[in-house]
């Protein structure tokens, strides 16, 4: 490899984000390149969850008035600056799948102008299409796919809503949020942005891009913990229109009036449904508190340098092993590197995991490596690339034990 260990250590010495690594509880001997699936554990999360256990024990039901009930809004406000959103525009609730359903219902309830189509993109994370199909089946809308990899050039005359990922989960390709939002709105349709692979991965400017609706998760780049709740953003001017379809008591204008009839809250709390888990909110709050210290411009710079370093270290290996690098160029890249090897991709990832280098495999043939600038150093990335080289050059991945499939991949 032409890049020396000394050179990457020098990059680490100059890294303004290097102090964050000690705020994560990372296991010894692991190089974790899967923070885009499940983020690592912030050191502060354990104490925060333990405190909530104590609060439950000592304060019992009173705890709901001591920060539990309003956690969805409080945490939403902690997250908002990272998304370029304002106070009162983000709520932490449920998961992406449910939040997409809520927004599809909310938008189509307002726009009854004969637009019957819900458009979602082929090649996106499947739940986005699945939930759009389920929604359409119940509501009588028609679901269509925007073919994978195509731009949004088709006429949107009959389209009510488009669901798009900001960063594609497979390729890591970043869409132009401002321009696409403008195009969709100019054609009288709405767009819901899915920020699963951009929140915590790069700077986002929802307000400045004119975005009205977005969702995203907190257990990937935002380190909220397994099953941490998702977020839902609605621009302030669009919060008091139709009903969202999951009309639960927490989204009621007066949840503790116990009225018989549903009246939606007139703000972002309308998108709440029912009781949430105080425990996982406390883990997430610990992480989001840390995130308030992060300079997103430095994060983006480091993210691009890490992905570039990994690619540079592997560049000479790709052709000899028949591996294709489909990572987008820098201004269209999220925070991941995507390689394709349809024949051996699964086994290569398993062989790397056995060495403590954790990336992941997605059908068909995709080797996916996520880069999380808060807890990955340049040296980590250099070492990880060295392992990839060793796995390939030694032929280690050909061992039959690396072809055994488990239920979660
Ligand atoms: C990870 C991911 C999801 C996950 O949805 P959940 O309902 O939170 O499980 C949804 N959409 C995209 C684009 C994702 O990457």
mmCIF file of N, CA, C and O in Angstrom, residues 17 24 31-40 167 169-172 196-202 220-223 291 296 298-314 325 327-328 333-339 349 352 357-360 367-386 388:
data_model
loop_
_atom_site.group_PDB
_atom_site.id
_atom_site.type_symbol
_atom_site.label_atom_id
_atom_site.label_comp_id
_atom_site.label_asym_id
_atom_site.label_seq_id
_atom_site.Cartn_x
_atom_site.Cartn_y
_atom_site.Cartn_z
ATOM 1 N N UNK A 17 -11.842 16.243 15.374
ATOM 2 C CA UNK A 17 -12.892 15.418 15.992
ATOM 3 C C UNK A 17 -12.314 14.262 16.807
ATOM 4 O O UNK A 17 -13.073 13.442 17.340
ATOM 5 N N UNK A 24 -17.137 7.006 23.257
ATOM 6 C CA UNK A 24 -17.822 5.783 22.828
ATOM 7 C C UNK A 24 -17.222 4.571 23.518
ATOM 8 O O UNK A 24 -16.003 4.497 23.728
ATOM 9 N N UNK A 31 -12.804 -3.239 14.548
ATOM 10 C CA UNK A 31 -12.841 -2.076 13.658
ATOM 11 C C UNK A 31 -14.264 -2.021 13.105
ATOM 12 O O UNK A 31 -14.664 -2.879 12.315
ATOM 13 N N UNK A 32 -15.016 -1.033 13.549
ATOM 14 C CA UNK A 32 -16.456 -1.046 13.310
ATOM 15 C C UNK A 32 -16.833 -0.158 12.129
ATOM 16 O O UNK A 32 -16.853 1.067 12.238
ATOM 17 N N UNK A 33 -17.143 -0.795 11.012
ATOM 18 C CA UNK A 33 -17.545 -0.055 9.809
ATOM 19 C C UNK A 33 -19.015 -0.325 9.494
ATOM 20 O O UNK A 33 -19.411 -0.445 8.336
ATOM 21 N N UNK A 34 -19.802 -0.451 10.557
ATOM 22 C CA UNK A 34 -21.230 -0.740 10.377
ATOM 23 C C UNK A 34 -22.101 0.215 11.186
ATOM 24 O O UNK A 34 -23.249 -0.084 11.491
ATOM 25 N N UNK A 35 -21.541 1.372 11.504
ATOM 26 C CA UNK A 35 -22.307 2.380 12.250
ATOM 27 C C UNK A 35 -23.467 2.944 11.446
ATOM 28 O O UNK A 35 -24.307 3.668 11.971
ATOM 29 N N UNK A 36 -23.533 2.590 10.159
ATOM 30 C CA UNK A 36 -24.674 2.982 9.337
ATOM 31 C C UNK A 36 -25.840 2.002 9.494
ATOM 32 O O UNK A 36 -26.922 2.243 8.971
ATOM 33 N N UNK A 37 -25.636 0.890 10.213
ATOM 34 C CA UNK A 37 -26.736 -0.040 10.510
ATOM 35 C C UNK A 37 -27.140 0.071 11.976
ATOM 36 O O UNK A 37 -28.315 0.151 12.298
ATOM 37 N N UNK A 38 -26.140 0.016 12.850
ATOM 38 C CA UNK A 38 -26.384 0.221 14.278
ATOM 39 C C UNK A 38 -25.185 0.981 14.826
ATOM 40 O O UNK A 38 -24.077 0.443 14.876
ATOM 41 N N UNK A 39 -25.407 2.211 15.238
ATOM 42 C CA UNK A 39 -24.325 3.042 15.758
ATOM 43 C C UNK A 39 -23.739 2.439 17.031
ATOM 44 O O UNK A 39 -24.385 1.660 17.735
ATOM 45 N N UNK A 40 -22.491 2.812 17.325
ATOM 46 C CA UNK A 40 -21.820 2.338 18.541
ATOM 47 C C UNK A 40 -22.432 3.004 19.780
ATOM 48 O O UNK A 40 -23.179 3.971 19.679
ATOM 49 N N UNK A 167 -29.861 9.838 1.055
ATOM 50 C CA UNK A 167 -28.700 9.029 0.678
ATOM 51 C C UNK A 167 -29.179 7.594 0.486
ATOM 52 O O UNK A 167 -29.847 7.045 1.360
ATOM 53 N N UNK A 169 -29.281 3.704 0.581
ATOM 54 C CA UNK A 169 -28.658 2.812 1.579
ATOM 55 C C UNK A 169 -27.675 1.836 0.962
ATOM 56 O O UNK A 169 -26.794 1.325 1.648
ATOM 57 N N UNK A 170 -27.805 1.572 -0.328
ATOM 58 C CA UNK A 170 -26.895 0.613 -0.966
ATOM 59 C C UNK A 170 -25.667 1.316 -1.546
ATOM 60 O O UNK A 170 -24.535 0.986 -1.215
ATOM 61 N N UNK A 171 -25.926 2.289 -2.404
ATOM 62 C CA UNK A 171 -24.813 2.892 -3.130
ATOM 63 C C UNK A 171 -24.168 4.043 -2.368
ATOM 64 O O UNK A 171 -23.038 4.422 -2.655
ATOM 65 N N UNK A 172 -24.911 4.638 -1.424
ATOM 66 C CA UNK A 172 -24.407 5.817 -0.728
ATOM 67 C C UNK A 172 -24.558 7.079 -1.549
ATOM 68 O O UNK A 172 -23.975 8.114 -1.244
ATOM 69 N N UNK A 196 -32.532 8.422 6.717
ATOM 70 C CA UNK A 196 -31.916 7.331 7.486
ATOM 71 C C UNK A 196 -30.405 7.309 7.347
ATOM 72 O O UNK A 196 -29.686 7.060 8.318
ATOM 73 N N UNK A 197 -29.897 7.577 6.140
ATOM 74 C CA UNK A 197 -28.451 7.476 5.920
ATOM 75 C C UNK A 197 -27.771 8.827 5.760
ATOM 76 O O UNK A 197 -26.631 8.902 5.305
ATOM 77 N N UNK A 198 -28.474 9.895 6.138
ATOM 78 C CA UNK A 198 -27.803 11.198 6.121
ATOM 79 C C UNK A 198 -27.804 11.875 7.487
ATOM 80 O O UNK A 198 -26.883 12.633 7.782
ATOM 81 N N UNK A 199 -28.794 11.598 8.332
ATOM 82 C CA UNK A 199 -28.814 12.236 9.652
ATOM 83 C C UNK A 199 -27.633 11.737 10.484
ATOM 84 O O UNK A 199 -27.485 10.548 10.727
ATOM 85 N N UNK A 200 -26.765 12.654 10.874
ATOM 86 C CA UNK A 200 -25.567 12.284 11.627
ATOM 87 C C UNK A 200 -24.411 11.881 10.727
ATOM 88 O O UNK A 200 -23.326 11.580 11.202
ATOM 89 N N UNK A 201 -24.659 11.860 9.408
ATOM 90 C CA UNK A 201 -23.606 11.471 8.465
ATOM 91 C C UNK A 201 -23.066 12.674 7.703
ATOM 92 O O UNK A 201 -21.935 12.650 7.235
ATOM 93 N N UNK A 202 -23.889 13.707 7.563
ATOM 94 C CA UNK A 202 -23.476 14.903 6.825
ATOM 95 C C UNK A 202 -24.390 16.067 7.217
ATOM 96 O O UNK A 202 -25.450 15.854 7.784
ATOM 97 N N UNK A 220 -28.865 4.562 13.692
ATOM 98 C CA UNK A 220 -27.743 4.380 12.759
ATOM 99 C C UNK A 220 -26.649 5.390 13.130
ATOM 100 O O UNK A 220 -26.011 5.240 14.159
ATOM 101 N N UNK A 221 -26.449 6.412 12.304
ATOM 102 C CA UNK A 221 -25.350 7.349 12.561
ATOM 103 C C UNK A 221 -25.516 8.134 13.863
ATOM 104 O O UNK A 221 -24.560 8.715 14.354
ATOM 105 N N UNK A 222 -26.742 8.182 14.402
ATOM 106 C CA UNK A 222 -26.960 9.003 15.601
ATOM 107 C C UNK A 222 -26.783 8.241 16.915
ATOM 108 O O UNK A 222 -26.979 8.825 17.991
ATOM 109 N N UNK A 223 -26.487 6.944 16.847
ATOM 110 C CA UNK A 223 -26.065 6.192 18.044
ATOM 111 C C UNK A 223 -27.086 6.139 19.172
ATOM 112 O O UNK A 223 -26.710 6.106 20.351
ATOM 113 N N UNK A 291 -24.077 14.971 20.520
ATOM 114 C CA UNK A 291 -24.116 15.495 19.148
ATOM 115 C C UNK A 291 -24.225 17.018 19.102
ATOM 116 O O UNK A 291 -23.824 17.645 18.107
ATOM 117 N N UNK A 296 -20.592 20.063 12.225
ATOM 118 C CA UNK A 296 -20.947 19.203 11.096
ATOM 119 C C UNK A 296 -20.070 19.453 9.868
ATOM 120 O O UNK A 296 -19.932 18.565 9.022
ATOM 121 N N UNK A 298 -16.774 19.977 10.017
ATOM 122 C CA UNK A 298 -15.610 19.110 10.264
ATOM 123 C C UNK A 298 -15.984 17.649 10.055
ATOM 124 O O UNK A 298 -15.187 16.851 9.551
ATOM 125 N N UNK A 299 -17.203 17.290 10.476
ATOM 126 C CA UNK A 299 -17.650 15.903 10.328
ATOM 127 C C UNK A 299 -17.671 15.500 8.848
ATOM 128 O O UNK A 299 -17.202 14.426 8.467
ATOM 129 N N UNK A 300 -18.212 16.392 8.029
ATOM 130 C CA UNK A 300 -18.301 16.092 6.600
ATOM 131 C C UNK A 300 -16.909 15.980 5.977
ATOM 132 O O UNK A 300 -16.627 15.064 5.195
ATOM 133 N N UNK A 301 -16.027 16.894 6.339
ATOM 134 C CA UNK A 301 -14.665 16.853 5.797
ATOM 135 C C UNK A 301 -14.005 15.522 6.144
ATOM 136 O O UNK A 301 -13.426 14.849 5.286
ATOM 137 N N UNK A 302 -14.141 15.133 7.416
ATOM 138 C CA UNK A 302 -13.497 13.884 7.831
ATOM 139 C C UNK A 302 -14.150 12.679 7.162
ATOM 140 O O UNK A 302 -13.470 11.750 6.732
ATOM 141 N N UNK A 303 -15.466 12.696 7.075
ATOM 142 C CA UNK A 303 -16.179 11.581 6.438
ATOM 143 C C UNK A 303 -15.665 11.347 5.015
ATOM 144 O O UNK A 303 -15.368 10.212 4.619
ATOM 145 N N UNK A 304 -15.543 12.427 4.252
ATOM 146 C CA UNK A 304 -15.082 12.279 2.867
ATOM 147 C C UNK A 304 -13.634 11.812 2.816
ATOM 148 O O UNK A 304 -13.254 11.011 1.960
ATOM 149 N N UNK A 305 -12.824 12.286 3.762
ATOM 150 C CA UNK A 305 -11.418 11.848 3.770
ATOM 151 C C UNK A 305 -11.303 10.369 4.151
ATOM 152 O O UNK A 305 -10.456 9.649 3.611
ATOM 153 N N UNK A 306 -12.150 9.932 5.087
ATOM 154 C CA UNK A 306 -12.095 8.522 5.499
ATOM 155 C C UNK A 306 -12.499 7.600 4.349
ATOM 156 O O UNK A 306 -11.849 6.586 4.082
ATOM 157 N N UNK A 307 -13.593 7.967 3.678
ATOM 158 C CA UNK A 307 -14.044 7.103 2.578
ATOM 159 C C UNK A 307 -13.008 7.099 1.452
ATOM 160 O O UNK A 307 -12.735 6.055 0.858
ATOM 161 N N UNK A 308 -12.406 8.257 1.209
ATOM 162 C CA UNK A 308 -11.399 8.349 0.145
ATOM 163 C C UNK A 308 -10.153 7.533 0.504
ATOM 164 O O UNK A 308 -9.575 6.842 -0.331
ATOM 165 N N UNK A 309 -9.769 7.609 1.776
ATOM 166 C CA UNK A 309 -8.603 6.850 2.230
ATOM 167 C C UNK A 309 -8.816 5.343 2.028
ATOM 168 O O UNK A 309 -7.953 4.636 1.505
ATOM 169 N N UNK A 310 -9.994 4.872 2.424
ATOM 170 C CA UNK A 310 -10.311 3.452 2.292
ATOM 171 C C UNK A 310 -10.253 3.025 0.821
ATOM 172 O O UNK A 310 -9.658 2.005 0.468
ATOM 173 N N UNK A 311 -10.821 3.844 -0.046
ATOM 174 C CA UNK A 311 -10.822 3.522 -1.482
ATOM 175 C C UNK A 311 -9.409 3.545 -2.049
ATOM 176 O O UNK A 311 -9.032 2.674 -2.830
ATOM 177 N N UNK A 312 -8.635 4.536 -1.644
ATOM 178 C CA UNK A 312 -7.258 4.627 -2.140
ATOM 179 C C UNK A 312 -6.450 3.400 -1.737
ATOM 180 O O UNK A 312 -5.667 2.867 -2.521
ATOM 181 N N UNK A 313 -6.649 2.978 -0.489
ATOM 182 C CA UNK A 313 -5.883 1.828 0.005
ATOM 183 C C UNK A 313 -6.227 0.553 -0.764
ATOM 184 O O UNK A 313 -5.420 -0.371 -0.826
ATOM 185 N N UNK A 314 -7.449 0.492 -1.316
ATOM 186 C CA UNK A 314 -7.892 -0.744 -1.967
ATOM 187 C C UNK A 314 -7.831 -0.680 -3.497
ATOM 188 O O UNK A 314 -8.048 -1.706 -4.160
ATOM 189 N N UNK A 325 -16.039 -0.931 -7.592
ATOM 190 C CA UNK A 325 -16.283 0.126 -6.610
ATOM 191 C C UNK A 325 -17.369 1.043 -7.170
ATOM 192 O O UNK A 325 -17.146 1.743 -8.164
ATOM 193 N N UNK A 327 -18.921 3.395 -5.338
ATOM 194 C CA UNK A 327 -19.036 4.573 -4.470
ATOM 195 C C UNK A 327 -19.130 5.846 -5.317
ATOM 196 O O UNK A 327 -18.291 6.051 -6.196
ATOM 197 N N UNK A 328 -20.119 6.695 -5.059
ATOM 198 C CA UNK A 328 -20.224 7.930 -5.851
ATOM 199 C C UNK A 328 -19.058 8.886 -5.586
ATOM 200 O O UNK A 328 -18.403 8.799 -4.548
ATOM 201 N N UNK A 333 -21.680 11.802 -2.495
ATOM 202 C CA UNK A 333 -21.433 10.647 -1.631
ATOM 203 C C UNK A 333 -21.974 10.878 -0.221
ATOM 204 O O UNK A 333 -21.806 11.948 0.337
ATOM 205 N N UNK A 334 -22.625 9.830 0.322
ATOM 206 C CA UNK A 334 -22.966 9.859 1.742
ATOM 207 C C UNK A 334 -21.718 9.548 2.547
ATOM 208 O O UNK A 334 -20.640 10.071 2.244
ATOM 209 N N UNK A 335 -21.827 8.687 3.552
ATOM 210 C CA UNK A 335 -20.651 8.390 4.372
ATOM 211 C C UNK A 335 -20.340 6.902 4.323
ATOM 212 O O UNK A 335 -20.114 6.272 5.355
ATOM 213 N N UNK A 336 -20.371 6.338 3.122
ATOM 214 C CA UNK A 336 -20.092 4.913 3.002
ATOM 215 C C UNK A 336 -19.347 4.593 1.712
ATOM 216 O O UNK A 336 -19.326 5.396 0.782
ATOM 217 N N UNK A 337 -18.731 3.415 1.726
ATOM 218 C CA UNK A 337 -18.084 2.896 0.526
ATOM 219 C C UNK A 337 -18.845 1.641 0.121
ATOM 220 O O UNK A 337 -19.177 0.799 0.962
ATOM 221 N N UNK A 338 -19.153 1.528 -1.170
ATOM 222 C CA UNK A 338 -19.946 0.411 -1.668
ATOM 223 C C UNK A 338 -19.154 -0.332 -2.747
ATOM 224 O O UNK A 338 -18.776 0.248 -3.755
ATOM 225 N N UNK A 339 -18.895 -1.601 -2.487
ATOM 226 C CA UNK A 339 -18.187 -2.447 -3.456
ATOM 227 C C UNK A 339 -19.117 -3.573 -3.887
ATOM 228 O O UNK A 339 -19.958 -4.015 -3.103
ATOM 229 N N UNK A 349 -17.132 -10.551 3.424
ATOM 230 C CA UNK A 349 -17.605 -9.834 4.626
ATOM 231 C C UNK A 349 -17.527 -10.745 5.855
ATOM 232 O O UNK A 349 -17.094 -10.312 6.936
ATOM 233 N N UNK A 352 -14.014 -11.007 7.012
ATOM 234 C CA UNK A 352 -13.595 -9.763 7.687
ATOM 235 C C UNK A 352 -14.159 -9.703 9.100
ATOM 236 O O UNK A 352 -13.468 -9.315 10.052
ATOM 237 N N UNK A 357 -13.294 -7.002 11.744
ATOM 238 C CA UNK A 357 -13.578 -5.843 10.893
ATOM 239 C C UNK A 357 -15.031 -5.967 10.447
ATOM 240 O O UNK A 357 -15.371 -6.823 9.629
ATOM 241 N N UNK A 358 -15.884 -5.135 11.011
ATOM 242 C CA UNK A 358 -17.313 -5.327 10.801
ATOM 243 C C UNK A 358 -17.860 -4.356 9.766
ATOM 244 O O UNK A 358 -17.963 -3.153 9.997
ATOM 245 N N UNK A 359 -18.174 -4.910 8.596
ATOM 246 C CA UNK A 359 -18.918 -4.176 7.572
ATOM 247 C C UNK A 359 -20.191 -4.976 7.384
ATOM 248 O O UNK A 359 -20.500 -5.852 8.189
ATOM 249 N N UNK A 360 -20.953 -4.728 6.330
ATOM 250 C CA UNK A 360 -22.078 -5.635 6.122
ATOM 251 C C UNK A 360 -22.294 -5.953 4.656
ATOM 252 O O UNK A 360 -21.696 -5.356 3.757
ATOM 253 N N UNK A 367 -20.902 -5.188 -0.834
ATOM 254 C CA UNK A 367 -20.111 -5.067 0.394
ATOM 255 C C UNK A 367 -20.210 -3.606 0.821
ATOM 256 O O UNK A 367 -19.813 -2.709 0.068
ATOM 257 N N UNK A 368 -20.747 -3.395 2.006
ATOM 258 C CA UNK A 368 -21.031 -2.016 2.423
ATOM 259 C C UNK A 368 -20.212 -1.677 3.658
ATOM 260 O O UNK A 368 -20.209 -2.419 4.638
ATOM 261 N N UNK A 369 -19.520 -0.546 3.596
ATOM 262 C CA UNK A 369 -18.694 -0.103 4.726
ATOM 263 C C UNK A 369 -19.124 1.312 5.111
ATOM 264 O O UNK A 369 -19.028 2.235 4.297
ATOM 265 N N UNK A 370 -19.602 1.455 6.340
ATOM 266 C CA UNK A 370 -20.052 2.766 6.816
ATOM 267 C C UNK A 370 -18.934 3.462 7.583
ATOM 268 O O UNK A 370 -18.172 2.818 8.309
ATOM 269 N N UNK A 371 -18.842 4.783 7.423
ATOM 270 C CA UNK A 371 -17.754 5.542 8.057
ATOM 271 C C UNK A 371 -18.327 6.602 9.001
ATOM 272 O O UNK A 371 -19.038 7.499 8.563
ATOM 273 N N UNK A 372 -18.031 6.426 10.274
ATOM 274 C CA UNK A 372 -18.582 7.276 11.318
ATOM 275 C C UNK A 372 -17.447 8.109 11.916
ATOM 276 O O UNK A 372 -16.676 7.603 12.727
ATOM 277 N N UNK A 373 -17.346 9.377 11.511
ATOM 278 C CA UNK A 373 -16.171 10.177 11.869
ATOM 279 C C UNK A 373 -15.982 10.408 13.369
ATOM 280 O O UNK A 373 -14.880 10.744 13.781
ATOM 281 N N UNK A 374 -17.016 10.223 14.175
ATOM 282 C CA UNK A 374 -16.833 10.477 15.609
ATOM 283 C C UNK A 374 -16.014 9.385 16.282
ATOM 284 O O UNK A 374 -15.326 9.645 17.260
ATOM 285 N N UNK A 375 -16.114 8.160 15.810
ATOM 286 C CA UNK A 375 -15.376 7.108 16.514
ATOM 287 C C UNK A 375 -14.457 6.260 15.628
ATOM 288 O O UNK A 375 -13.959 5.235 16.066
ATOM 289 N N UNK A 376 -14.253 6.705 14.389
ATOM 290 C CA UNK A 376 -13.266 6.023 13.550
ATOM 291 C C UNK A 376 -12.091 6.957 13.301
ATOM 292 O O UNK A 376 -12.273 8.113 12.900
ATOM 293 N N UNK A 377 -10.889 6.442 13.506
ATOM 294 C CA UNK A 377 -9.703 7.239 13.197
ATOM 295 C C UNK A 377 -9.220 6.885 11.791
ATOM 296 O O UNK A 377 -9.637 5.877 11.201
ATOM 297 N N UNK A 378 -8.323 7.708 11.283
ATOM 298 C CA UNK A 378 -7.716 7.404 9.982
ATOM 299 C C UNK A 378 -6.935 6.091 10.077
ATOM 300 O O UNK A 378 -6.951 5.276 9.156
ATOM 301 N N UNK A 379 -6.296 5.897 11.223
ATOM 302 C CA UNK A 379 -5.545 4.637 11.369
ATOM 303 C C UNK A 379 -6.490 3.429 11.353
ATOM 304 O O UNK A 379 -6.170 2.397 10.759
ATOM 305 N N UNK A 380 -7.652 3.551 12.020
ATOM 306 C CA UNK A 380 -8.633 2.447 11.983
ATOM 307 C C UNK A 380 -8.957 2.066 10.539
ATOM 308 O O UNK A 380 -9.048 0.882 10.189
ATOM 309 N N UNK A 381 -9.186 3.095 9.729
ATOM 310 C CA UNK A 381 -9.591 2.851 8.348
ATOM 311 C C UNK A 381 -8.446 2.216 7.562
ATOM 312 O O UNK A 381 -8.643 1.287 6.778
ATOM 313 N N UNK A 382 -7.253 2.693 7.801
ATOM 314 C CA UNK A 382 -6.065 2.116 7.153
ATOM 315 C C UNK A 382 -5.917 0.643 7.535
ATOM 316 O O UNK A 382 -5.676 -0.219 6.695
ATOM 317 N N UNK A 383 -6.093 0.367 8.840
ATOM 318 C CA UNK A 383 -5.981 -1.025 9.314
ATOM 319 C C UNK A 383 -7.078 -1.903 8.694
ATOM 320 O O UNK A 383 -6.829 -3.045 8.309
ATOM 321 N N UNK A 384 -8.284 -1.360 8.622
ATOM 322 C CA UNK A 384 -9.392 -2.127 8.039
ATOM 323 C C UNK A 384 -9.083 -2.490 6.589
ATOM 324 O O UNK A 384 -9.313 -3.623 6.151
ATOM 325 N N UNK A 385 -8.540 -1.527 5.852
ATOM 326 C CA UNK A 385 -8.191 -1.788 4.445
ATOM 327 C C UNK A 385 -7.107 -2.869 4.361
ATOM 328 O O UNK A 385 -7.126 -3.721 3.465
ATOM 329 N N UNK A 386 -6.172 -2.828 5.303
ATOM 330 C CA UNK A 386 -5.123 -3.845 5.345
ATOM 331 C C UNK A 386 -5.725 -5.247 5.519
ATOM 332 O O UNK A 386 -5.314 -6.212 4.882
ATOM 333 N N UNK A 388 -8.751 -6.154 4.585
ATOM 334 C CA UNK A 388 -9.404 -6.537 3.323
ATOM 335 C C UNK A 388 -8.348 -7.121 2.382
ATOM 336 O O UNK A 388 -8.533 -8.173 1.763
#
